[in-house]
Amino acid sequence: MSYILWKKIAFVLLVSSFVCASGKAQNGHSNYRNKQFKDYYFGISFGLHKSNLKVLHGSSFQDQNRVKLIESYENPGYDIKVIGNLKVGEYWDFRLLPGFSFGQMELMYQKNQTAVEAPVSLEYVYGELPFHIRYKSHPYKDMRVYVFAGAKYCFDISSKSRTQSEANELNISASDYALEGGIGFQFFFPYFILSPEIKISRGISNILINNIPGQDAGLLQRALSQMLTLSLHFEG
């Protein structure tokens, strides 16, 4: 699945590079100047991501011999969001990007026995509410680079995910908080702004809840979400 995901990412990069190269044929800063009169605008975003969990073993892990290692695997997913952008001067923006994120998390328990167990898979459908502050460079030929940072709140609206977690004795909180940051490019076209963007998210809240001591999940002390996302924003 990871190979398929990165094939999709390579295709998106190829398409965006072609579009951006076509945009350079525009003369001067005409498209950029036409869009500087708008104090706010809206858009839509499509993204591909890979996610996993950063897990920390609890103190009880050292006192047992049935599990040698607990680790999380990276898994692909996708998201779709709407964009609200408010300009603050020429170089700063406040951005709100509510939307949905689809994917799954996996935990592998490596037992001391020779038998290999299947990983515990938790599918999720997150409703997300990210807020970002963005700083943009001076434009060059209808193009500019930007960096951003912010935070987001997530809530898992997938009842299937919670049912699976209970069945596997691994209880994950439906709510999560994360810090985000990244870099992107703006390409100004006559009718829209195209922005390829890469973003890193790091969870700041422990999403493990009510895991019973003595079970495999009870050997963990903390689990923090991690995500790398490649997005295409279409704004105007």
mmCIF file of C-alpha atoms in Angstrom:
data_model
loop_
_atom_site.group_PDB
_atom_site.id
_atom_site.type_symbol
_atom_site.label_atom_id
_atom_site.label_comp_id
_atom_site.label_asym_id
_atom_site.label_seq_id
_atom_site.Cartn_x
_atom_site.Cartn_y
_atom_site.Cartn_z
ATOM 1 C CA MET A 1 0.000 0.000 0.000
ATOM 2 C CA SER A 2 2.866 2.374 0.774
ATOM 3 C CA TYR A 3 4.292 1.802 -2.731
ATOM 4 C CA ILE A 4 0.898 2.612 -4.283
ATOM 5 C CA LEU A 5 0.653 5.773 -2.174
ATOM 6 C CA TRP A 6 3.996 7.108 -3.311
ATOM 7 C CA LYS A 7 3.157 6.295 -6.929
ATOM 8 C CA LYS A 8 0.150 8.562 -6.493
ATOM 9 C CA ILE A 9 2.338 11.249 -4.915
ATOM 10 C CA ALA A 10 4.789 11.070 -7.819
ATOM 11 C CA PHE A 11 1.879 11.439 -10.262
ATOM 12 C CA VAL A 12 0.556 14.487 -8.379
ATOM 13 C CA LEU A 13 4.008 16.067 -8.393
ATOM 14 C CA LEU A 14 4.336 15.427 -12.132
ATOM 15 C CA VAL A 15 0.971 16.999 -12.886
ATOM 16 C CA SER A 16 1.592 19.992 -10.624
ATOM 17 C CA SER A 17 5.041 20.529 -12.169
ATOM 18 C CA PHE A 18 3.490 20.567 -15.648
ATOM 19 C CA VAL A 19 0.825 23.035 -14.590
ATOM 20 C CA CYS A 20 3.374 25.225 -12.856
ATOM 21 C CA ALA A 21 5.652 25.197 -15.870
ATOM 22 C CA SER A 22 2.716 26.296 -18.020
ATOM 23 C CA GLY A 23 2.043 29.114 -15.591
ATOM 24 C CA LYS A 24 5.484 30.572 -16.097
ATOM 25 C CA ALA A 25 4.438 31.559 -19.579
ATOM 26 C CA GLN A 26 2.263 34.264 -17.987
ATOM 27 C CA ASN A 27 3.940 37.651 -18.362
ATOM 28 C CA GLY A 28 5.135 39.632 -15.347
ATOM 29 C CA HIS A 29 3.051 39.630 -12.159
ATOM 30 C CA SER A 30 -0.347 40.119 -13.848
ATOM 31 C CA ASN A 31 -2.144 37.213 -12.171
ATOM 32 C CA TYR A 32 -0.584 37.989 -8.798
ATOM 33 C CA ARG A 33 -1.593 41.646 -8.936
ATOM 34 C CA ASN A 34 -5.179 40.806 -9.866
ATOM 35 C CA LYS A 35 -5.562 38.743 -6.701
ATOM 36 C CA GLN A 36 -3.993 41.201 -4.252
ATOM 37 C CA PHE A 37 -7.196 43.216 -3.981
ATOM 38 C CA LYS A 38 -8.981 40.384 -2.147
ATOM 39 C CA ASP A 39 -8.713 40.441 1.651
ATOM 40 C CA TYR A 40 -10.118 36.935 1.964
ATOM 41 C CA TYR A 41 -10.847 33.983 -0.291
ATOM 42 C CA PHE A 42 -11.861 30.330 -0.146
ATOM 43 C CA GLY A 43 -10.789 27.068 -1.718
ATOM 44 C CA ILE A 44 -10.584 23.296 -1.539
ATOM 45 C CA SER A 45 -7.702 20.971 -0.705
ATOM 46 C CA PHE A 46 -6.920 17.358 -1.640
ATOM 47 C CA GLY A 47 -4.175 15.460 0.194
ATOM 48 C CA LEU A 48 -2.381 12.138 0.461
ATOM 49 C CA HIS A 49 -0.753 11.205 3.740
ATOM 50 C CA LYS A 50 1.043 8.457 5.610
ATOM 51 C CA SER A 51 0.479 8.092 9.352
ATOM 52 C CA ASN A 52 1.661 6.037 12.285
ATOM 53 C CA LEU A 53 1.928 6.139 16.075
ATOM 54 C CA LYS A 54 4.921 7.016 18.211
ATOM 55 C CA VAL A 55 4.629 4.550 21.095
ATOM 56 C CA LEU A 56 6.365 4.596 24.492
ATOM 57 C CA HIS A 57 6.580 1.407 26.528
ATOM 58 C CA GLY A 58 5.295 1.510 30.079
ATOM 59 C CA SER A 59 7.177 0.401 33.207
ATOM 60 C CA SER A 60 5.353 -2.948 33.157
ATOM 61 C CA PHE A 61 6.970 -3.770 29.804
ATOM 62 C CA GLN A 62 10.306 -4.523 31.511
ATOM 63 C CA ASP A 63 8.664 -6.894 33.992
ATOM 64 C CA GLN A 64 7.229 -9.344 31.461
ATOM 65 C CA ASN A 65 8.622 -11.745 28.855
ATOM 66 C CA ARG A 66 5.736 -12.472 26.483
ATOM 67 C CA VAL A 67 6.177 -9.390 24.226
ATOM 68 C CA LYS A 68 9.600 -8.379 22.878
ATOM 69 C CA LEU A 69 8.620 -5.246 20.943
ATOM 70 C CA ILE A 70 5.622 -3.039 20.171
ATOM 71 C CA GLU A 71 5.892 -0.816 17.110
ATOM 72 C CA SER A 72 3.661 1.070 14.697
ATOM 73 C CA TYR A 73 3.731 0.796 10.899
ATOM 74 C CA GLU A 74 3.200 3.651 8.447
ATOM 75 C CA ASN A 75 -0.048 3.472 6.488
ATOM 76 C CA PRO A 76 -1.427 5.540 3.578
ATOM 77 C CA GLY A 77 -4.551 7.673 3.677
ATOM 78 C CA TYR A 78 -6.154 10.689 2.087
ATOM 79 C CA ASP A 79 -7.992 13.851 3.110
ATOM 80 C CA ILE A 80 -10.243 16.544 1.702
ATOM 81 C CA LYS A 81 -10.701 20.000 3.212
ATOM 82 C CA VAL A 82 -12.225 23.382 2.526
ATOM 83 C CA ILE A 83 -10.090 26.497 2.963
ATOM 84 C CA GLY A 84 -10.844 29.886 4.441
ATOM 85 C CA ASN A 85 -8.001 32.408 4.097
ATOM 86 C CA LEU A 86 -7.817 35.879 5.689
ATOM 87 C CA LYS A 87 -4.986 38.193 4.623
ATOM 88 C CA VAL A 88 -3.190 40.212 7.297
ATOM 89 C CA GLY A 89 -1.028 42.643 5.361
ATOM 90 C CA GLU A 90 0.918 41.592 2.278
ATOM 91 C CA TYR A 91 2.855 38.667 3.712
ATOM 92 C CA TRP A 92 0.740 37.098 6.493
ATOM 93 C CA ASP A 93 -2.417 34.957 6.417
ATOM 94 C CA PHE A 94 -4.747 33.364 8.957
ATOM 95 C CA ARG A 95 -6.080 30.057 7.602
ATOM 96 C CA LEU A 96 -8.847 27.683 8.691
ATOM 97 C CA LEU A 97 -9.022 24.290 6.934
ATOM 98 C CA PRO A 98 -11.895 22.119 8.236
ATOM 99 C CA GLY A 99 -12.362 18.732 6.578
ATOM 100 C CA PHE A 100 -12.078 14.965 6.800
ATOM 101 C CA SER A 101 -9.135 12.557 6.904
ATOM 102 C CA PHE A 102 -9.390 8.834 6.081
ATOM 103 C CA GLY A 103 -6.847 6.123 6.908
ATOM 104 C CA GLN A 104 -5.756 3.544 9.446
ATOM 105 C CA MET A 105 -3.204 3.002 12.198
ATOM 106 C CA GLU A 106 -1.453 -0.309 12.883
ATOM 107 C CA LEU A 107 0.329 -1.717 15.930
ATOM 108 C CA MET A 108 2.468 -4.850 15.773
ATOM 109 C CA TYR A 109 3.128 -6.898 18.915
ATOM 110 C CA GLN A 110 6.275 -8.979 18.423
ATOM 111 C CA LYS A 111 5.857 -11.960 20.763
ATOM 112 C CA ASN A 112 8.606 -14.170 22.147
ATOM 113 C CA GLN A 113 6.911 -17.187 20.614
ATOM 114 C CA THR A 114 7.871 -18.216 17.087
ATOM 115 C CA ALA A 115 4.349 -17.553 15.768
ATOM 116 C CA VAL A 116 3.860 -14.170 14.061
ATOM 117 C CA GLU A 117 0.631 -12.369 14.931
ATOM 118 C CA ALA A 118 -1.264 -10.071 12.592
ATOM 119 C CA PRO A 119 -0.989 -6.350 13.390
ATOM 120 C CA VAL A 120 -3.826 -4.578 15.186
ATOM 121 C CA SER A 121 -5.458 -2.279 12.607
ATOM 122 C CA LEU A 122 -7.576 0.722 13.576
ATOM 123 C CA GLU A 123 -9.420 2.460 10.755
ATOM 124 C CA TYR A 124 -10.352 6.094 11.314
ATOM 125 C CA VAL A 125 -12.407 8.855 9.759
ATOM 126 C CA TYR A 126 -11.258 12.058 11.413
ATOM 127 C CA GLY A 127 -13.148 15.293 11.351
ATOM 128 C CA GLU A 128 -10.342 17.867 11.513
ATOM 129 C CA LEU A 129 -10.215 21.561 12.365
ATOM 130 C CA PRO A 130 -6.712 22.965 11.637
ATOM 131 C CA PHE A 131 -5.770 26.611 12.187
ATOM 132 C CA HIS A 132 -2.577 27.916 10.551
ATOM 133 C CA ILE A 133 -0.592 31.144 10.441
ATOM 134 C CA ARG A 134 1.234 31.528 7.123
ATOM 135 C CA TYR A 135 4.130 33.729 6.024
ATOM 136 C CA LYS A 136 4.653 34.294 2.282
ATOM 137 C CA SER A 137 7.723 35.503 0.392
ATOM 138 C CA HIS A 138 7.844 38.324 -2.120
ATOM 139 C CA PRO A 139 6.401 37.118 -5.470
ATOM 140 C CA TYR A 140 8.540 36.223 -8.464
ATOM 141 C CA LYS A 141 6.800 35.872 -11.856
ATOM 142 C CA ASP A 142 3.396 34.885 -10.452
ATOM 143 C CA MET A 143 4.969 32.513 -7.933
ATOM 144 C CA ARG A 144 5.869 32.719 -4.256
ATOM 145 C CA VAL A 145 6.994 30.334 -1.509
ATOM 146 C CA TYR A 146 5.496 30.175 1.975
ATOM 147 C CA VAL A 147 5.934 28.530 5.366
ATOM 148 C CA PHE A 148 3.257 27.945 7.973
ATOM 149 C CA ALA A 149 2.663 26.624 11.479
ATOM 150 C CA GLY A 150 -0.389 25.936 13.570
ATOM 151 C CA ALA A 151 -2.460 23.388 15.454
ATOM 152 C CA LYS A 152 -5.440 21.142 14.801
ATOM 153 C CA TYR A 153 -8.177 19.316 16.677
ATOM 154 C CA CYS A 154 -9.326 15.891 15.416
ATOM 155 C CA PHE A 155 -12.346 13.769 16.303
ATOM 156 C CA ASP A 156 -12.850 10.210 15.045
ATOM 157 C CA ILE A 157 -16.405 9.966 13.744
ATOM 158 C CA SER A 158 -15.984 6.328 12.642
ATOM 159 C CA SER A 159 -17.926 3.978 14.930
ATOM 160 C CA LYS A 160 -16.250 1.068 13.139
ATOM 161 C CA SER A 161 -12.858 2.219 14.429
ATOM 162 C CA ARG A 162 -14.065 2.252 18.047
ATOM 163 C CA THR A 163 -15.675 -1.183 17.673
ATOM 164 C CA GLN A 164 -12.437 -2.624 16.309
ATOM 165 C CA SER A 165 -10.385 -1.131 19.123
ATOM 166 C CA GLU A 166 -12.628 -2.681 21.755
ATOM 167 C CA ALA A 167 -12.436 -6.073 20.024
ATOM 168 C CA ASN A 168 -8.622 -5.911 19.984
ATOM 169 C CA GLU A 169 -8.339 -4.730 23.612
ATOM 170 C CA LEU A 170 -6.696 -1.523 22.398
ATOM 171 C CA ASN A 171 -8.663 1.572 23.347
ATOM 172 C CA ILE A 172 -7.897 4.769 21.426
ATOM 173 C CA SER A 173 -9.358 8.157 22.277
ATOM 174 C CA ALA A 174 -11.689 9.597 19.665
ATOM 175 C CA SER A 175 -10.137 13.058 20.204
ATOM 176 C CA ASP A 176 -6.615 14.188 19.337
ATOM 177 C CA TYR A 177 -4.631 17.429 19.288
ATOM 178 C CA ALA A 178 -1.600 18.045 17.075
ATOM 179 C CA LEU A 179 0.921 20.708 16.098
ATOM 180 C CA GLU A 180 1.553 21.232 12.386
ATOM 181 C CA GLY A 181 4.067 22.948 10.160
ATOM 182 C CA GLY A 182 5.235 22.877 6.566
ATOM 183 C CA ILE A 183 6.215 24.594 3.361
ATOM 184 C CA GLY A 184 4.488 25.223 0.033
ATOM 185 C CA PHE A 185 4.409 27.222 -3.183
ATOM 186 C CA GLN A 186 1.771 29.510 -4.655
ATOM 187 C CA PHE A 187 1.298 29.654 -8.421
ATOM 188 C CA PHE A 188 -1.051 32.415 -9.595
ATOM 189 C CA PHE A 189 -3.293 31.684 -12.573
ATOM 190 C CA PRO A 190 -6.028 33.852 -14.094
ATOM 191 C CA TYR A 191 -8.888 32.106 -12.257
ATOM 192 C CA PHE A 192 -7.301 30.370 -9.254
ATOM 193 C CA ILE A 193 -4.191 29.901 -7.099
ATOM 194 C CA LEU A 194 -2.542 26.463 -7.098
ATOM 195 C CA SER A 195 -0.511 25.562 -3.990
ATOM 196 C CA PRO A 196 1.413 22.276 -3.704
ATOM 197 C CA GLU A 197 2.273 21.830 -0.022
ATOM 198 C CA ILE A 198 4.029 19.382 2.302
ATOM 199 C CA LYS A 199 3.092 19.249 5.981
ATOM 200 C CA ILE A 200 4.216 17.432 9.141
ATOM 201 C CA SER A 201 1.799 16.814 12.039
ATOM 202 C CA ARG A 202 2.808 15.696 15.522
ATOM 203 C CA GLY A 203 0.244 14.713 18.146
ATOM 204 C CA ILE A 204 0.631 16.289 21.594
ATOM 205 C CA SER A 205 -1.993 14.294 23.513
ATOM 206 C CA ASN A 206 -1.781 10.669 24.617
ATOM 207 C CA ILE A 207 -4.531 8.844 22.685
ATOM 208 C CA LEU A 208 -4.376 5.637 24.757
ATOM 209 C CA ILE A 209 -7.289 5.305 27.182
ATOM 210 C CA ASN A 210 -8.406 2.649 29.696
ATOM 211 C CA ASN A 211 -6.032 -0.091 28.556
ATOM 212 C CA ILE A 212 -6.095 -2.894 31.113
ATOM 213 C CA PRO A 213 -2.827 -3.878 32.855
ATOM 214 C CA GLY A 214 -1.863 -7.454 32.057
ATOM 215 C CA GLN A 215 -3.034 -7.248 28.458
ATOM 216 C CA ASP A 216 -0.761 -6.400 25.530
ATOM 217 C CA ALA A 217 -2.124 -2.869 25.175
ATOM 218 C CA GLY A 218 -1.524 -2.274 28.883
ATOM 219 C CA LEU A 219 2.232 -2.495 28.245
ATOM 220 C CA LEU A 220 2.142 0.908 26.552
ATOM 221 C CA GLN A 221 2.447 4.172 28.448
ATOM 222 C CA ARG A 222 1.816 6.680 25.641
ATOM 223 C CA ALA A 223 0.913 6.778 21.948
ATOM 224 C CA LEU A 224 1.215 9.968 19.885
ATOM 225 C CA SER A 225 -0.045 10.381 16.326
ATOM 226 C CA GLN A 226 2.326 11.308 13.481
ATOM 227 C CA MET A 227 1.476 12.240 9.900
ATOM 228 C CA LEU A 228 3.231 13.423 6.728
ATOM 229 C CA THR A 229 0.881 14.973 4.147
ATOM 230 C CA LEU A 230 1.284 16.137 0.547
ATOM 231 C CA SER A 231 -1.589 18.428 -0.511
ATOM 232 C CA LEU A 232 -2.804 20.411 -3.493
ATOM 233 C CA HIS A 233 -4.777 23.567 -2.654
ATOM 234 C CA PHE A 234 -7.039 25.257 -5.204
ATOM 235 C CA GLU A 235 -8.002 28.754 -4.028
ATOM 236 C CA GLY A 236 -9.454 31.865 -5.482
#
